[in-house]
Amino acid sequence: MAFSKHLAQTSPYPMAIDVDRAEGCYIWDKAGKKYLDLISGIAVTNIGHRHPHVIQAIKTQLDKYQHVIPFGEFIQDSQNNLADKLASLLPDSLDCSYFVNSGTEAVEASLKLAKRITGRHEVVAMKKSYHGATHGSLSVTGNEVKKQQFRPFVPGTTFIDFNDPSQLHRITAHHAAVIVEPIQGDAGVRIPDKAYLAALRARCTEVGSILIFDEIQTGMGRTGSLFAFEQFDVVPDILCLAKAFGGGMPIGAFISSRANMEFLTHDPVLGHITTFGGHPVCCAAALANLEVLTSEKWIEDIGYKSQLFSDLLKHKSIVELRRFGFMMAVELSSENMVNRVINDLLDKGIIGFYFLSCRNAFRLAPPLCISEDEIRWACAEIIKSIDAAQ
Ligand code: PMP
C-alpha cells in the first residue's frame, strides 16, 4: 500500500484512518465507519469540514483563475477582499496583511520583519513553546526533544519561562522581538495570567522589541473570541495566523501595520517572497471562513460549551482539565493511559489526539459547531474509555 511504502511516515504509529469523506463534525472511513472529530484536524476545521459557504467560494474562484503570480505583484480580488475583511476586524495597528502558505512560514517571516523594523538580531522566546518545524521556527521553539537532532539553529535566541513576570527584565534593547503563543497549545494548553501578557506588552514597548503573537492555534474563534489577544486586552505588533484561517485550505498570514510592512519592500527589495502565498483559491476560502465565523453564534457559544465539557469530564483519574474555550487538555496519570484512552476512543469512532510536548494529556479541540448532544455523548464515551484504561 502506498501509505506505508511510497508515502513518507512521520511516526511509527500513525492513526491511519482510511478517509473516504468528511462533513461538519464527522469523518467517514472507506468501510463506512463514522468518526466524531474532536480535534478539527488539529485546530483547523473550526467551522467544521467542508462548510458549504467555503466550498462555494472555492468553486467560484476556481472558475475564474488559480495561481497567476507570486504574492505581491498583481492585484487579485480574493487577496484584497480578505485583507479588507481582516483590517475591519483587527485594531488599526494591524491593518496590513501578508499572506503565506503555512504557520511556520508566518513565524519565519514575522521574525525577519522584526529584524528589519528594529535593526536588531536577537530574539526572546518561551520555554515549552511550539512555532513550527522549519529551522527558523524551531530556533524559537522551546521543545528540546524536537530540536536536539537538528542543530545548529539560528543563533541569538534567549528562552524565558512562560508566565513568569520575574524574567521579563531579560528582554532588553538588544532584542528585535519576543515571540509568544498567547496560550501555549502544544505544551498542553498553558494559560497565562492576564497581567503577565500585559506586563510582557509593556516591557516590549519599553525596550522597543516587537511583540509577535503566534495565534496559529488560538486564532479563528477557538478560544471564544476571534483572536485570543482580544481577551487579554493586549495588542501585538505582529499577529501570525494559519491553521483554521483558511477554513480547511492551506494559508497563513502575518499581519502588522502598513508602516512596519514597508520594511520588506527595500534593503533588500523583496524582503520576503513566496510563490504560492496568498493563493487566490485559499484567500477566497479564508474570506468565506471569516464570513461564517462572524455571522454564526458559534464563537459566543464556546463559553458554555467548554463549561459543559468541564462539567461532564469528571473522573478520579483526570488529574487536571486545562481549558480556554475549545482548547482543552485532559491530563491523566501517565502517557500509557493517554495512549489507551485515545485508542479506545478511536475504536468507538471518536478522534482525540496527543500534544507534542505534554505526553500525559490528550487534546480536545472540537469544531466550534459541535452540538450539546454531541458533547454529552462524547464526554460519556471519554469517561468510559478512561474507566477501561485504569
Ligand atoms: N505555531 C503554532 C502555535 C502551532 O500550533 C503550529 C502548528 N501546530 C505552528 C506554529 C506551525 O504551523 P504549520 O504546521 O502550519 O507550519
Short mmCIF file of C-alpha atoms and ligand atoms in Angstrom, two decimals:
data_model
loop_
_atom_site.label_atom_id
_atom_site.label_comp_id
_atom_site.label_asym_id
_atom_site.label_seq_id
_atom_site.Cartn_x
_atom_site.Cartn_y
_atom_site.Cartn_z
CA MET A 1 0.00 0.00 0.00
CA ALA A 2 1.40 3.43 -0.97
CA PHE A 3 0.68 4.83 2.51
CA SER A 4 3.30 2.65 4.16
CA LYS A 5 5.50 2.14 1.09
CA HIS A 6 5.65 5.25 -1.05
CA LEU A 7 4.46 7.92 1.38
CA ALA A 8 6.86 9.29 3.99
CA GLN A 9 5.81 8.49 7.54
CA THR A 10 6.01 10.99 10.39
CA SER A 11 5.86 8.43 13.20
CA PRO A 12 5.92 4.64 13.67
CA TYR A 13 2.30 4.72 14.88
CA PRO A 14 0.04 6.75 12.54
CA MET A 15 -3.70 6.68 13.26
CA ALA A 16 -4.18 5.52 9.66
CA ILE A 17 -7.89 6.18 9.27
CA ASP A 18 -8.56 5.42 5.61
CA VAL A 19 -10.54 8.57 4.85
CA ASP A 20 -13.45 8.49 2.48
CA ARG A 21 -15.19 11.82 3.15
CA ALA A 22 -15.78 14.46 5.81
CA GLU A 23 -18.65 16.79 6.62
CA GLY A 24 -19.33 19.08 9.59
CA CYS A 25 -18.01 17.42 12.76
CA TYR A 26 -17.60 13.98 11.14
CA ILE A 27 -15.14 11.94 9.10
CA TRP A 28 -16.08 8.64 7.43
CA ASP A 29 -13.62 5.90 6.52
CA LYS A 30 -13.78 3.62 3.47
CA ALA A 31 -15.54 0.91 5.47
CA GLY A 32 -18.31 3.39 6.29
CA LYS A 33 -17.29 3.91 9.91
CA LYS A 34 -18.18 7.37 11.22
CA TYR A 35 -15.84 9.32 13.49
CA LEU A 36 -16.71 12.35 15.59
CA ASP A 37 -13.76 14.68 15.04
CA LEU A 38 -12.84 16.17 18.41
CA ILE A 39 -9.58 17.68 17.17
CA SER A 40 -10.62 19.54 14.00
CA GLY A 41 -7.60 18.33 12.02
CA ILE A 42 -5.55 19.86 14.86
CA ALA A 43 -7.36 23.16 15.26
CA VAL A 44 -8.03 23.67 11.55
CA THR A 45 -11.65 22.86 10.73
CA ASN A 46 -13.07 25.27 13.31
CA ILE A 47 -16.24 25.75 11.23
CA GLY A 48 -16.45 22.02 10.50
CA HIS A 49 -15.38 20.05 7.46
CA ARG A 50 -16.47 21.28 4.04
CA HIS A 51 -18.61 24.19 5.12
CA PRO A 52 -20.89 24.93 2.13
CA HIS A 53 -20.05 28.66 2.11
CA VAL A 54 -16.33 27.85 1.88
CA ILE A 55 -16.87 25.19 -0.79
CA GLN A 56 -18.91 27.64 -2.87
CA ALA A 57 -16.23 30.35 -2.54
CA ILE A 58 -13.56 27.86 -3.67
CA LYS A 59 -15.64 26.81 -6.69
CA THR A 60 -16.38 30.40 -7.68
CA GLN A 61 -12.69 31.32 -7.53
CA LEU A 62 -11.67 28.16 -9.40
CA ASP A 63 -13.96 29.13 -12.26
CA LYS A 64 -12.01 32.41 -12.61
CA TYR A 65 -8.33 31.58 -12.06
CA GLN A 66 -5.89 29.66 -9.89
CA HIS A 67 -2.27 30.74 -9.47
CA VAL A 68 -1.23 33.66 -11.65
CA ILE A 69 1.89 35.16 -9.99
CA PRO A 70 3.85 35.06 -6.72
CA PHE A 71 2.45 37.16 -3.85
CA GLY A 72 2.56 40.92 -4.22
CA GLU A 73 2.80 41.58 -7.96
CA PHE A 74 -0.73 41.51 -9.39
CA ILE A 75 -3.95 42.89 -7.99
CA GLN A 76 -6.23 39.99 -7.06
CA ASP A 77 -9.74 40.44 -5.69
CA SER A 78 -9.64 37.45 -3.37
CA GLN A 79 -6.48 38.79 -1.65
CA ASN A 80 -7.88 42.34 -1.46
CA ASN A 81 -11.22 41.24 -0.04
CA LEU A 82 -9.57 39.06 2.58
CA ALA A 83 -7.16 41.82 3.61
CA ASP A 84 -10.07 44.30 3.82
CA LYS A 85 -12.09 41.96 5.99
CA LEU A 86 -9.13 41.38 8.32
CA ALA A 87 -8.48 45.12 8.60
CA SER A 88 -12.14 45.64 9.54
CA LEU A 89 -11.87 43.04 12.32
CA LEU A 90 -8.45 43.99 13.74
CA PRO A 91 -7.14 47.08 15.55
CA ASP A 92 -5.77 49.93 13.38
CA SER A 93 -2.18 48.93 14.16
CA LEU A 94 -2.80 45.55 12.47
CA ASP A 95 -4.10 46.85 9.17
CA CYS A 96 -1.72 45.24 6.69
CA SER A 97 -1.62 41.53 5.83
CA TYR A 98 0.98 39.42 4.10
CA PHE A 99 -0.40 36.03 3.06
CA VAL A 100 1.81 32.95 3.18
CA ASN A 101 1.37 29.17 2.97
CA SER A 102 1.61 27.83 6.49
CA GLY A 103 2.10 28.55 10.15
CA THR A 104 5.81 28.07 10.14
CA GLU A 105 6.24 30.45 7.20
CA ALA A 106 4.21 33.11 9.02
CA VAL A 107 6.54 32.72 12.02
CA GLU A 108 9.71 32.79 9.92
CA ALA A 109 8.59 35.89 8.04
CA SER A 110 7.48 37.72 11.19
CA LEU A 111 10.93 37.16 12.74
CA LYS A 112 12.54 38.55 9.59
CA LEU A 113 10.20 41.54 9.67
CA ALA A 114 11.03 42.26 13.33
CA LYS A 115 14.74 42.26 12.45
CA ARG A 116 14.15 44.77 9.67
CA ILE A 117 11.95 47.06 11.78
CA THR A 118 14.37 47.21 14.70
CA GLY A 119 17.75 46.67 13.06
CA ARG A 120 18.40 44.15 15.86
CA HIS A 121 19.17 40.44 15.55
CA GLU A 122 18.32 38.65 18.78
CA VAL A 123 15.00 37.17 19.81
CA VAL A 124 13.32 36.10 23.05
CA ALA A 125 11.10 33.04 23.01
CA MET A 126 9.28 30.95 25.59
CA LYS A 127 10.22 27.61 27.05
CA LYS A 128 7.82 24.82 26.00
CA SER A 129 6.60 26.85 23.02
CA TYR A 130 5.89 25.44 19.57
CA HIS A 131 6.19 27.62 16.46
CA GLY A 132 6.77 25.22 13.58
CA ALA A 133 9.09 22.62 12.12
CA THR A 134 11.41 24.61 9.82
CA HIS A 135 14.78 25.80 11.06
CA GLY A 136 13.88 29.39 11.94
CA SER A 137 10.69 28.41 13.75
CA LEU A 138 12.44 25.54 15.53
CA SER A 139 15.05 28.07 16.67
CA VAL A 140 12.36 29.82 18.72
CA THR A 141 10.57 26.62 19.72
CA GLY A 142 11.14 25.59 23.32
CA ASN A 143 10.85 21.83 22.90
CA GLU A 144 14.28 20.21 23.33
CA VAL A 145 13.16 16.77 22.19
CA LYS A 146 12.03 18.11 18.84
CA LYS A 147 15.21 20.18 18.43
CA GLN A 148 18.16 18.18 19.62
CA GLN A 149 18.95 16.29 16.39
CA PHE A 150 18.70 19.32 14.14
CA ARG A 151 21.24 21.79 15.46
CA PRO A 152 22.67 24.29 14.66
CA PHE A 153 19.78 26.77 14.66
CA VAL A 154 19.53 30.50 14.11
CA PRO A 155 21.78 31.98 16.81
CA GLY A 156 20.71 34.65 19.27
CA THR A 157 17.58 33.19 20.88
CA THR A 158 17.04 33.53 24.62
CA PHE A 159 14.40 31.35 26.25
CA ILE A 160 12.47 32.54 29.27
CA ASP A 161 9.77 30.80 31.31
CA PHE A 162 6.26 31.45 30.06
CA ASN A 163 4.02 33.28 32.51
CA ASP A 164 6.87 34.25 34.85
CA PRO A 165 6.92 38.05 35.21
CA SER A 166 10.18 37.92 37.18
CA GLN A 167 12.02 37.03 33.94
CA LEU A 168 10.72 39.87 31.81
CA HIS A 169 13.75 42.02 32.68
CA ARG A 170 15.75 39.67 30.43
CA ILE A 171 14.03 41.26 27.43
CA THR A 172 16.30 44.19 26.58
CA ALA A 173 17.04 46.76 23.89
CA HIS A 174 19.15 44.08 22.15
CA HIS A 175 16.09 42.11 21.19
CA ALA A 176 14.36 42.51 17.87
CA ALA A 177 11.36 40.52 19.00
CA VAL A 178 9.60 38.46 21.60
CA ILE A 179 7.53 35.63 20.17
CA VAL A 180 4.79 34.03 22.23
CA GLU A 181 1.66 31.93 21.88
CA PRO A 182 -0.94 33.80 23.98
CA ILE A 183 -1.99 30.35 25.18
CA GLN A 184 0.62 27.64 24.71
CA GLY A 185 -1.05 24.92 22.66
CA ASP A 186 1.33 22.03 22.20
CA ALA A 187 2.70 22.44 25.70
CA GLY A 188 -0.70 21.06 26.75
CA VAL A 189 -2.86 24.23 26.93
CA ARG A 190 -0.92 26.51 29.28
CA ILE A 191 -2.87 29.64 30.09
CA PRO A 192 -1.00 32.76 31.23
CA ASP A 193 -2.28 35.33 33.71
CA LYS A 194 -3.84 38.34 32.06
CA ALA A 195 -1.40 40.54 33.98
CA TYR A 196 1.56 38.60 32.55
CA LEU A 197 0.69 39.32 28.92
CA ALA A 198 0.05 42.97 29.84
CA ALA A 199 3.46 43.17 31.53
CA LEU A 200 5.07 41.47 28.52
CA ARG A 201 3.45 44.03 26.22
CA ALA A 202 4.67 46.88 28.46
CA ARG A 203 8.22 45.51 28.57
CA CYS A 204 8.39 45.15 24.77
CA THR A 205 7.18 48.72 24.35
CA GLU A 206 9.69 49.97 26.95
CA VAL A 207 12.73 48.38 25.25
CA GLY A 208 11.49 48.71 21.66
CA SER A 209 11.14 44.99 20.91
CA ILE A 210 8.48 43.78 18.51
CA LEU A 211 5.84 41.64 20.21
CA ILE A 212 4.82 38.74 17.96
CA PHE A 213 1.71 36.78 18.89
CA ASP A 214 1.62 33.33 17.33
CA GLU A 215 -2.15 32.83 17.11
CA ILE A 216 -1.80 29.98 14.66
CA GLN A 217 -3.61 27.65 17.06
CA THR A 218 -5.50 30.16 19.24
CA GLY A 219 -6.96 32.17 16.35
CA MET A 220 -10.20 31.98 14.39
CA GLY A 221 -12.57 31.65 17.29
CA ARG A 222 -11.04 28.69 19.05
CA THR A 223 -10.64 30.44 22.40
CA GLY A 224 -14.06 32.10 22.47
CA SER A 225 -13.10 35.29 20.62
CA LEU A 226 -11.97 35.63 17.02
CA PHE A 227 -8.39 36.12 18.27
CA ALA A 228 -7.16 35.26 21.76
CA PHE A 229 -5.44 38.63 22.23
CA GLU A 230 -8.86 40.28 22.44
CA GLN A 231 -9.50 38.52 25.76
CA PHE A 232 -6.18 39.66 27.21
CA ASP A 233 -6.58 43.33 26.22
CA VAL A 234 -3.12 43.26 24.66
CA VAL A 235 -2.40 44.09 21.02
CA PRO A 236 0.73 42.54 19.47
CA ASP A 237 2.90 44.32 16.90
CA ILE A 238 2.74 41.31 14.59
CA LEU A 239 0.00 38.68 14.51
CA CYS A 240 0.63 35.24 12.96
CA LEU A 241 -2.28 33.17 11.66
CA ALA A 242 -2.58 29.83 9.88
CA LYS A 243 -4.34 26.51 10.63
CA ALA A 244 -8.05 27.45 10.86
CA PHE A 245 -7.51 30.70 8.93
CA GLY A 246 -8.27 29.05 5.58
CA GLY A 247 -11.43 27.19 6.55
CA GLY A 248 -9.67 23.92 5.66
CA MET A 249 -7.40 25.32 2.93
CA PRO A 250 -3.65 25.92 3.42
CA ILE A 251 -2.95 29.58 4.07
CA GLY A 252 -1.17 31.60 6.74
CA ALA A 253 -0.69 35.29 7.37
CA PHE A 254 1.48 37.68 9.28
CA ILE A 255 -0.18 40.96 9.97
CA SER A 256 1.22 44.27 11.19
CA SER A 257 0.93 47.99 10.42
CA ARG A 258 1.38 49.33 6.90
CA ALA A 259 4.45 51.28 8.10
CA ASN A 260 6.05 48.12 9.51
CA MET A 261 5.31 46.08 6.39
CA GLU A 262 7.02 48.71 4.21
CA PHE A 263 10.34 47.41 5.56
CA LEU A 264 10.01 44.27 3.44
CA THR A 265 9.95 46.32 0.23
CA HIS A 266 13.51 47.67 0.39
CA ASP A 267 17.01 46.87 1.70
CA PRO A 268 16.65 44.30 0.22
CA VAL A 269 13.71 44.60 -2.15
CA LEU A 270 11.53 41.51 -1.96
CA GLY A 271 12.50 41.04 1.69
CA HIS A 272 10.11 38.11 1.93
CA ILE A 273 8.80 36.34 -1.13
CA THR A 274 6.61 33.33 -1.66
CA THR A 275 5.36 31.75 -4.86
CA PHE A 276 2.10 30.37 -3.57
CA GLY A 277 1.44 32.70 -0.62
CA GLY A 278 -1.95 34.35 -0.96
CA HIS A 279 -3.14 31.71 -3.40
CA PRO A 280 -6.44 33.08 -4.74
CA VAL A 281 -8.39 29.90 -4.02
CA CYS A 282 -7.12 29.81 -0.43
CA CYS A 283 -7.83 33.53 0.04
CA ALA A 284 -11.39 33.04 -1.20
CA ALA A 285 -11.80 30.16 1.26
CA ALA A 286 -10.30 32.22 4.10
CA LEU A 287 -12.69 35.10 3.46
CA ALA A 288 -15.68 32.73 3.38
CA ASN A 289 -14.40 31.19 6.62
CA LEU A 290 -14.29 34.63 8.28
CA GLU A 291 -17.77 35.41 7.00
CA VAL A 292 -19.07 32.22 8.60
CA LEU A 293 -17.23 32.85 11.86
CA THR A 294 -18.52 36.41 12.13
CA SER A 295 -22.12 35.58 11.24
CA GLU A 296 -22.72 32.38 13.23
CA LYS A 297 -23.22 32.34 17.02
CA TRP A 298 -20.57 29.64 17.48
CA ILE A 299 -17.85 31.80 19.00
CA GLU A 300 -20.32 33.24 21.51
CA ASP A 301 -21.44 29.74 22.50
CA ILE A 302 -17.96 28.40 23.20
CA GLY A 303 -18.08 29.61 26.81
CA TYR A 304 -20.98 27.41 27.85
CA LYS A 305 -20.00 24.51 25.60
CA SER A 306 -16.49 24.48 27.07
CA GLN A 307 -18.04 24.59 30.54
CA LEU A 308 -20.19 21.60 29.55
CA PHE A 309 -17.06 19.60 28.71
CA SER A 310 -15.67 20.58 32.09
CA ASP A 311 -18.89 19.59 33.94
CA LEU A 312 -19.09 16.23 32.20
CA LEU A 313 -15.43 15.24 32.27
CA LYS A 314 -15.30 14.34 35.95
CA HIS A 315 -13.30 11.25 36.82
CA LYS A 316 -10.88 10.36 39.60
CA SER A 317 -8.18 9.63 37.01
CA ILE A 318 -8.41 13.07 35.41
CA VAL A 319 -5.55 14.90 37.10
CA GLU A 320 -6.49 18.22 35.53
CA LEU A 321 -8.61 19.60 32.74
CA ARG A 322 -6.95 22.73 31.37
CA ARG A 323 -9.15 24.66 29.00
CA PHE A 324 -9.55 28.02 27.38
CA GLY A 325 -12.62 27.92 25.16
CA PHE A 326 -12.22 24.95 22.84
CA MET A 327 -8.51 24.46 23.54
CA MET A 328 -8.62 21.64 26.05
CA ALA A 329 -6.06 19.32 27.63
CA VAL A 330 -7.26 16.33 29.64
CA GLU A 331 -4.35 15.34 31.85
CA LEU A 332 -4.21 11.73 33.07
CA SER A 333 -1.76 10.00 35.37
CA SER A 334 0.50 8.57 32.64
CA GLU A 335 1.39 8.58 28.96
CA ASN A 336 0.39 4.93 28.81
CA MET A 337 -3.12 5.74 29.98
CA VAL A 338 -3.37 8.53 27.41
CA ASN A 339 -2.44 6.05 24.65
CA ARG A 340 -5.05 3.58 25.81
CA VAL A 341 -7.79 6.21 26.01
CA ILE A 342 -7.03 7.60 22.55
CA ASN A 343 -7.04 4.10 21.02
CA ASP A 344 -10.24 3.09 22.78
CA LEU A 345 -11.95 6.29 21.62
CA LEU A 346 -10.83 5.61 18.07
CA ASP A 347 -12.41 2.15 18.22
CA LYS A 348 -15.65 3.82 19.28
CA GLY A 349 -15.48 6.40 16.48
CA ILE A 350 -14.17 9.42 18.41
CA ILE A 351 -10.97 11.21 17.44
CA GLY A 352 -8.87 12.68 20.25
CA PHE A 353 -5.14 13.34 19.90
CA TYR A 354 -1.77 13.85 21.58
CA PHE A 355 0.18 17.02 22.33
CA LEU A 356 3.70 17.47 21.01
CA SER A 357 5.21 18.25 24.39
CA CYS A 358 2.77 17.07 27.02
CA ARG A 359 2.61 13.31 26.79
CA ASN A 360 0.40 12.64 29.82
CA ALA A 361 -2.54 14.64 28.45
CA PHE A 362 -4.75 14.30 25.40
CA ARG A 363 -6.09 17.07 23.27
CA LEU A 364 -9.70 18.04 22.66
CA ALA A 365 -10.19 20.80 20.09
CA PRO A 366 -13.64 20.20 18.60
CA PRO A 367 -15.16 22.12 15.72
CA LEU A 368 -16.97 25.19 17.05
CA CYS A 369 -20.22 23.90 15.52
CA ILE A 370 -20.35 20.78 17.72
CA SER A 371 -23.78 20.41 19.35
CA GLU A 372 -24.64 19.98 23.02
CA ASP A 373 -25.87 16.44 22.35
CA GLU A 374 -22.62 15.53 20.62
CA ILE A 375 -20.64 16.93 23.56
CA ARG A 376 -22.75 14.91 26.03
CA TRP A 377 -22.30 11.70 24.05
CA ALA A 378 -18.56 12.25 23.53
CA CYS A 379 -17.91 13.03 27.19
CA ALA A 380 -19.82 9.93 28.34
CA GLU A 381 -17.70 7.82 25.99
CA ILE A 382 -14.48 9.52 27.14
CA ILE A 383 -15.34 8.72 30.76
CA LYS A 384 -15.98 5.06 29.81
CA SER A 385 -12.64 4.94 27.97
CA ILE A 386 -10.82 6.36 31.00
CA ASP A 387 -12.56 3.73 33.16
CA ALA A 388 -11.42 0.99 30.80
CA ALA A 389 -7.85 2.30 30.81
CA GLN A 390 -7.42 2.09 34.61
N1 PMP B 1 2.59 27.79 15.77
C1 PMP B 1 1.70 27.12 16.49
C2 PMP B 1 1.23 27.70 17.79
C3 PMP B 1 1.23 25.89 16.07
O1 PMP B 1 0.36 25.21 16.81
C4 PMP B 1 1.69 25.37 14.84
C5 PMP B 1 1.24 24.02 14.31
N2 PMP B 1 0.99 23.07 15.28
C6 PMP B 1 2.63 26.12 14.10
C7 PMP B 1 3.05 27.33 14.59
C8 PMP B 1 3.16 25.62 12.78
O2 PMP B 1 2.16 25.65 11.80
P1 PMP B 1 2.34 24.78 10.46
O3 PMP B 1 2.25 23.35 10.85
O4 PMP B 1 1.23 25.25 9.57
O5 PMP B 1 3.67 25.13 9.91
#
